[in-house]
Short mmCIF file of C-alpha atoms in Angstrom, two decimals:
data_model
loop_
_atom_site.label_atom_id
_atom_site.label_comp_id
_atom_site.label_asym_id
_atom_site.label_seq_id
_atom_site.Cartn_x
_atom_site.Cartn_y
_atom_site.Cartn_z
CA GLU A 1 16.03 2.15 -24.17
CA MET A 2 14.73 -0.33 -25.38
CA LEU A 3 13.63 -1.01 -21.62
CA LYS A 4 11.65 1.95 -21.76
CA LYS A 5 9.95 2.16 -25.21
CA THR A 6 8.90 -1.59 -23.88
CA PHE A 7 7.24 -0.70 -20.57
CA GLN A 8 6.17 3.10 -21.43
CA GLY A 9 2.57 3.68 -20.09
CA ILE A 10 2.90 0.40 -18.69
CA VAL A 11 5.36 1.43 -15.05
CA PRO A 12 5.14 4.99 -14.11
CA SER A 13 9.01 5.66 -14.68
CA ILE A 14 12.32 4.01 -15.17
CA LEU A 15 15.03 5.46 -14.01
CA PRO A 16 18.30 3.92 -14.62
CA VAL A 17 21.01 3.51 -12.86
CA ASN A 18 24.93 2.16 -12.57
CA ASN A 19 24.73 -1.09 -10.03
CA ILE A 20 22.40 -2.23 -7.43
CA ASN A 21 23.43 -0.05 -4.55
CA ASP A 22 22.58 3.22 -6.56
CA ALA A 23 19.15 1.28 -7.74
CA VAL A 24 18.16 0.07 -3.56
CA ILE A 25 19.34 4.26 -2.87
CA LEU A 26 16.98 5.96 -5.41
CA ALA A 27 13.92 3.58 -4.89
CA SER A 28 14.64 4.41 -1.12
CA ALA A 29 14.40 7.86 -2.10
CA VAL A 30 10.88 7.48 -4.58
CA ALA A 31 9.73 4.97 -2.66
CA GLN A 32 6.14 5.82 -0.57
CA GLU A 33 4.75 4.22 2.38
CA ASN A 34 3.33 1.00 1.62
CA ASP A 35 4.71 0.69 -1.52
CA VAL A 36 6.75 -2.93 -2.47
CA VAL A 37 10.41 -2.67 -3.67
CA LEU A 38 11.20 -5.78 -5.97
CA PHE A 39 14.77 -7.31 -7.42
CA SER A 40 14.05 -9.33 -10.36
CA PRO A 41 17.51 -9.81 -12.79
CA ALA A 42 16.17 -10.76 -15.97
CA ASN A 43 19.67 -12.39 -17.00
CA GLY A 44 22.40 -14.00 -16.02
CA SER A 45 23.52 -17.61 -14.83
CA GLN A 46 22.23 -18.30 -11.66
CA GLU A 47 25.36 -17.84 -9.73
CA ASP A 48 24.86 -15.27 -10.77
CA ILE A 49 21.57 -13.87 -9.65
CA GLU A 50 22.43 -14.82 -6.75
CA LYS A 51 25.41 -13.25 -6.16
CA ARG A 52 23.18 -9.85 -7.06
CA GLY A 53 20.38 -10.48 -4.55
CA LEU A 54 22.95 -10.83 -1.87
CA GLU A 55 24.51 -7.21 -3.10
CA PHE A 56 20.81 -6.24 -3.38
CA ARG A 57 20.43 -7.83 0.74
CA ARG A 58 23.60 -5.59 1.38
CA ALA A 59 22.79 -2.70 -0.03
CA VAL A 60 18.82 -2.69 1.63
CA ASN A 61 20.53 -3.63 4.97
CA ASN A 62 23.24 -0.56 4.96
CA LEU A 63 20.24 2.20 4.77
#
């Protein structure tokens, strides 16, 4: 909810999901030609960020 308030009026929409795979599927469904889908983890250890990056790449490759 705090993110929605912070970015209201700055980004067109914020669509909550439960995991990276769901995020990639949703992004694929709503993205239009020439859109950029960016994975940018906000916090966590370097190890966690690397793990989530791998999950993101796997999800994209599974589309």
